[in-house]
Every structure is written in C-alpha cells, then in structure tokens.
Amino acid sequence: MNSLSEAAKDPAVTQPVDQAPANPAATDDMLPTQPVGYWSGLAHSVVTGHLRDAMARIDTTQPQYWVLNRVHGGPTAPSREEVVSQLTPLADGPHDIARVVDQLLHRGWLRTDDGQRLLLTDAGEAARVRLRDLVTELRAVVHEGISDEEYVAALKVLRRMIANVEAAKGA
C-alpha cells in the first residue's frame, strides 16, 4: 500500500477514530468515539458517591471500612505504619488513613497490643461485618443486569488501557 487512501480501503487496516466530546446522552453507535476518561471517571464518582452516602447514613466511611478489612485480613496483626502505607494510595489525601486509624481507636473499634499492632475489638468486628453486608447489598445494585462475564470483560478492557498508557510512558 502506497497511500493513506489505499489503507482506508483495506478492511484489515484499523483507522484512527476521531475523539468526540464527552456526551452523557451518546447512543450505542456513538460510544466508540467517547472518551474513556470521562466514562470511567463518571462511573467512579457515581459508584463511590453511592457507597459513601450509604455508609454515612450509618455513621461510617469507606476508608474506615478499608482499615477494618485490612486489620482483619492478614495472618498477623498489622502495625499502624503498615496500614497507612498500604491504604494511602486508595485515599483522597496523604493523611486520611492515619486519621481514620485514630478515629477507629477513639471509637473503640481498634485497639493496639503490647507490640503496637492493630487489632479489631468486638465492636470493630461487628462494624466490619455490618459494613461488609452493606457493601454486598450496594454491589448488587451496581451490578444489576450485568453478568459476571460482562463485568470481567469491562475490567479486562480497563486493565489493558492502563497497561497501554503505562507502556507508552516507558517508550
């Protein structure tokens, strides 16, 4: 093929797609031109907001749930520093997780042992279970009408896009 017009005639050659502006009312045939950043950002905002609103109604936060799960989930009790280090990338700011640990200690949902390792109290475990049940209910709402196969396919696409961008940065 010697020219761009010849390549355009070859169905095996993928042509670049013009990026359309974000359009919440885009029809299915318009979706290939929609910006993934807009849609993934909107999904994050809507789902996270829904989750955080539901948790606020029972006087808890999503970061509190993260900390309770992390303290519960390991083979050994973690230190404060380990919890902060592991969860800070998920948080809204660099000091949020440390504050949450303080809140949970004050609330009596966490305690420290003699080695300054974090442990759940009975009240903390009860809260973790209550939050897990709430999150399970909320997940069902978010996933309604979406098969496991569709969900996995969507996540694989997002993972691939992330890998593509990371590879392009390294190139």
Tab-separated table of C-alpha atoms in Angstrom:
chain	number	residue	atom	x	y	z
A	1	MET	CA	0.000	0.000	0.000
A	2	ASN	CA	1.429	3.271	-1.088
A	3	SER	CA	-1.028	5.780	0.222
A	4	LEU	CA	-3.361	6.566	3.073
A	5	SER	CA	-6.349	6.265	0.720
A	6	GLU	CA	-5.303	2.717	-0.182
A	7	ALA	CA	-5.032	1.851	3.518
A	8	ALA	CA	-8.507	3.287	4.070
A	9	LYS	CA	-9.884	0.829	1.522
A	10	ASP	CA	-8.287	-2.175	3.256
A	11	PRO	CA	-10.666	-3.508	5.936
A	12	ALA	CA	-7.730	-5.174	7.743
A	13	VAL	CA	-6.160	-1.779	8.483
A	14	THR	CA	-7.574	-0.134	11.566
A	15	GLN	CA	-8.263	3.539	11.031
A	16	PRO	CA	-7.903	6.062	13.825
A	17	VAL	CA	-11.191	7.150	15.344
A	18	ASP	CA	-11.794	10.833	15.996
A	19	GLN	CA	-12.370	11.517	19.679
A	20	ALA	CA	-15.805	13.020	20.266
A	21	PRO	CA	-16.528	15.294	23.188
A	22	ALA	CA	-17.988	13.572	26.232
A	23	ASN	CA	-21.705	13.127	25.775
A	24	PRO	CA	-23.790	11.572	28.557
A	25	ALA	CA	-26.589	11.032	26.014
A	26	ALA	CA	-24.376	9.227	23.487
A	27	THR	CA	-26.175	6.427	21.682
A	28	ASP	CA	-24.594	2.986	21.397
A	29	ASP	CA	-23.311	3.735	17.892
A	30	MET	CA	-21.548	6.847	19.261
A	31	LEU	CA	-19.801	5.045	22.137
A	32	PRO	CA	-16.639	4.052	20.214
A	33	THR	CA	-15.724	7.739	19.935
A	34	GLN	CA	-16.431	8.596	23.578
A	35	PRO	CA	-13.508	9.383	25.931
A	36	VAL	CA	-12.821	6.557	28.374
A	37	GLY	CA	-11.579	9.050	30.960
A	38	TYR	CA	-14.970	10.709	31.101
A	39	TRP	CA	-16.904	7.448	31.454
A	40	SER	CA	-14.509	5.773	33.892
A	41	GLY	CA	-14.382	8.981	35.944
A	42	LEU	CA	-18.159	9.262	35.969
A	43	ALA	CA	-18.520	5.604	36.987
A	44	HIS	CA	-16.022	6.138	39.804
A	45	SER	CA	-17.795	9.254	41.012
A	46	VAL	CA	-21.306	7.793	40.893
A	47	VAL	CA	-20.443	4.420	42.440
A	48	THR	CA	-18.168	5.877	45.132
A	49	GLY	CA	-20.729	8.561	45.968
A	50	HIS	CA	-23.489	5.942	46.267
A	51	LEU	CA	-21.331	3.813	48.564
A	52	ARG	CA	-20.168	6.718	50.718
A	53	ASP	CA	-23.705	8.122	51.052
A	54	ALA	CA	-24.992	4.758	52.270
A	55	MET	CA	-22.106	4.439	54.735
A	56	ALA	CA	-22.662	7.978	56.022
A	57	ARG	CA	-26.229	7.025	56.912
A	58	ILE	CA	-24.791	4.561	59.436
A	59	ASP	CA	-22.062	6.962	60.597
A	60	THR	CA	-19.160	5.247	58.869
A	61	THR	CA	-16.873	5.970	55.937
A	62	GLN	CA	-15.358	3.982	53.124
A	63	PRO	CA	-11.799	4.499	54.454
A	64	GLN	CA	-12.945	3.171	57.843
A	65	TYR	CA	-14.158	0.040	56.078
A	66	TRP	CA	-10.808	-0.294	54.292
A	67	VAL	CA	-8.935	-0.074	57.590
A	68	LEU	CA	-11.229	-2.544	59.358
A	69	ASN	CA	-10.788	-5.024	56.494
A	70	ARG	CA	-7.023	-4.582	56.408
A	71	VAL	CA	-6.674	-5.115	60.156
A	72	HIS	CA	-8.933	-8.168	59.934
A	73	GLY	CA	-7.490	-9.634	56.764
A	74	GLY	CA	-3.906	-10.589	57.444
A	75	PRO	CA	-2.202	-13.569	59.018
A	76	THR	CA	-0.634	-11.244	61.601
A	77	ALA	CA	-1.865	-8.013	63.106
A	78	PRO	CA	-0.509	-5.063	61.125
A	79	SER	CA	1.201	-2.029	62.560
A	80	ARG	CA	-0.260	1.422	62.122
A	81	GLU	CA	2.519	2.213	59.644
A	82	GLU	CA	1.737	-0.874	57.550
A	83	VAL	CA	-1.956	0.006	57.346
A	84	VAL	CA	-1.215	3.625	56.457
A	85	SER	CA	1.355	2.621	53.827
A	86	GLN	CA	-0.893	0.022	52.196
A	87	LEU	CA	-4.097	2.069	52.111
A	88	THR	CA	-2.902	5.622	51.445
A	89	PRO	CA	-2.813	5.091	47.638
A	90	LEU	CA	-6.593	4.491	47.791
A	91	ALA	CA	-7.349	7.516	49.959
A	92	ASP	CA	-8.264	11.058	48.987
A	93	GLY	CA	-5.199	12.511	50.679
A	94	PRO	CA	-1.853	11.529	52.230
A	95	HIS	CA	-3.033	11.857	55.844
A	96	ASP	CA	-6.515	10.335	55.561
A	97	ILE	CA	-5.691	6.779	56.598
A	98	ALA	CA	-3.677	7.855	59.646
A	99	ARG	CA	-6.678	9.948	60.719
A	100	VAL	CA	-9.018	7.005	60.185
A	101	VAL	CA	-6.848	4.788	62.386
A	102	ASP	CA	-7.057	7.466	65.088
A	103	GLN	CA	-10.840	7.687	64.675
A	104	LEU	CA	-11.251	3.916	64.968
A	105	LEU	CA	-9.014	3.756	68.034
A	106	HIS	CA	-11.051	6.564	69.623
A	107	ARG	CA	-14.324	4.901	68.651
A	108	GLY	CA	-13.187	1.659	70.249
A	109	TRP	CA	-13.270	-0.361	67.042
A	110	LEU	CA	-9.497	-0.839	67.076
A	111	ARG	CA	-7.003	-1.376	69.859
A	112	THR	CA	-3.267	-1.898	69.977
A	113	ASP	CA	-1.458	-4.815	71.552
A	114	ASP	CA	1.794	-4.648	73.531
A	115	GLY	CA	3.761	-4.583	70.265
A	116	GLN	CA	1.685	-1.663	68.933
A	117	ARG	CA	-0.035	-3.910	66.383
A	118	LEU	CA	-3.610	-3.028	65.463
A	119	LEU	CA	-6.398	-5.406	66.406
A	120	LEU	CA	-10.157	-5.294	65.954
A	121	THR	CA	-12.281	-5.070	69.072
A	122	ASP	CA	-15.584	-6.946	69.230
A	123	ALA	CA	-17.325	-3.680	68.299
A	124	GLY	CA	-14.901	-3.233	65.400
A	125	GLU	CA	-15.569	-6.730	64.092
A	126	ALA	CA	-19.316	-6.156	64.382
A	127	ALA	CA	-18.944	-2.909	62.420
A	128	ARG	CA	-16.798	-4.643	59.776
A	129	VAL	CA	-19.422	-7.350	59.295
A	130	ARG	CA	-22.228	-4.767	59.144
A	131	LEU	CA	-20.280	-2.786	56.530
A	132	ARG	CA	-19.488	-5.924	54.537
A	133	ASP	CA	-23.204	-6.731	54.398
A	134	LEU	CA	-24.000	-3.171	53.296
A	135	VAL	CA	-21.313	-3.247	50.604
A	136	THR	CA	-22.645	-6.589	49.358
A	137	GLU	CA	-26.141	-5.078	49.030
A	138	LEU	CA	-24.785	-2.000	47.253
A	139	ARG	CA	-22.717	-4.136	44.892
A	140	ALA	CA	-25.877	-5.979	43.876
A	141	VAL	CA	-27.495	-2.649	42.945
A	142	VAL	CA	-24.463	-1.529	40.919
A	143	HIS	CA	-24.169	-4.896	39.141
A	144	GLU	CA	-27.873	-5.362	38.398
A	145	GLY	CA	-28.323	-6.570	34.818
A	146	ILE	CA	-24.569	-7.133	34.376
A	147	SER	CA	-23.321	-10.697	34.078
A	148	ASP	CA	-20.052	-11.775	35.653
A	149	GLU	CA	-18.689	-12.242	32.127
A	150	GLU	CA	-19.578	-8.658	31.151
A	151	TYR	CA	-18.060	-7.333	34.358
A	152	VAL	CA	-14.834	-9.284	33.835
A	153	ALA	CA	-14.668	-8.103	30.203
A	154	ALA	CA	-15.066	-4.466	31.283
A	155	LEU	CA	-12.308	-4.791	33.871
A	156	LYS	CA	-10.020	-6.512	31.368
A	157	VAL	CA	-10.529	-3.652	28.933
A	158	LEU	CA	-9.713	-1.093	31.623
A	159	ARG	CA	-6.647	-3.084	32.702
A	160	ARG	CA	-5.457	-3.212	29.101
A	161	MET	CA	-5.936	0.535	28.684
A	162	ILE	CA	-3.915	1.137	31.843
A	163	ALA	CA	-1.153	-1.150	30.582
A	164	ASN	CA	-1.173	0.591	27.189
A	165	VAL	CA	-0.728	4.003	28.807
A	166	GLU	CA	1.975	2.740	31.167
A	167	ALA	CA	3.824	1.142	28.231
A	168	ALA	CA	3.568	4.367	26.228
A	169	LYS	CA	5.051	6.325	29.151
A	170	GLY	CA	8.009	3.958	29.219
A	171	ALA	CA	8.557	4.123	25.463
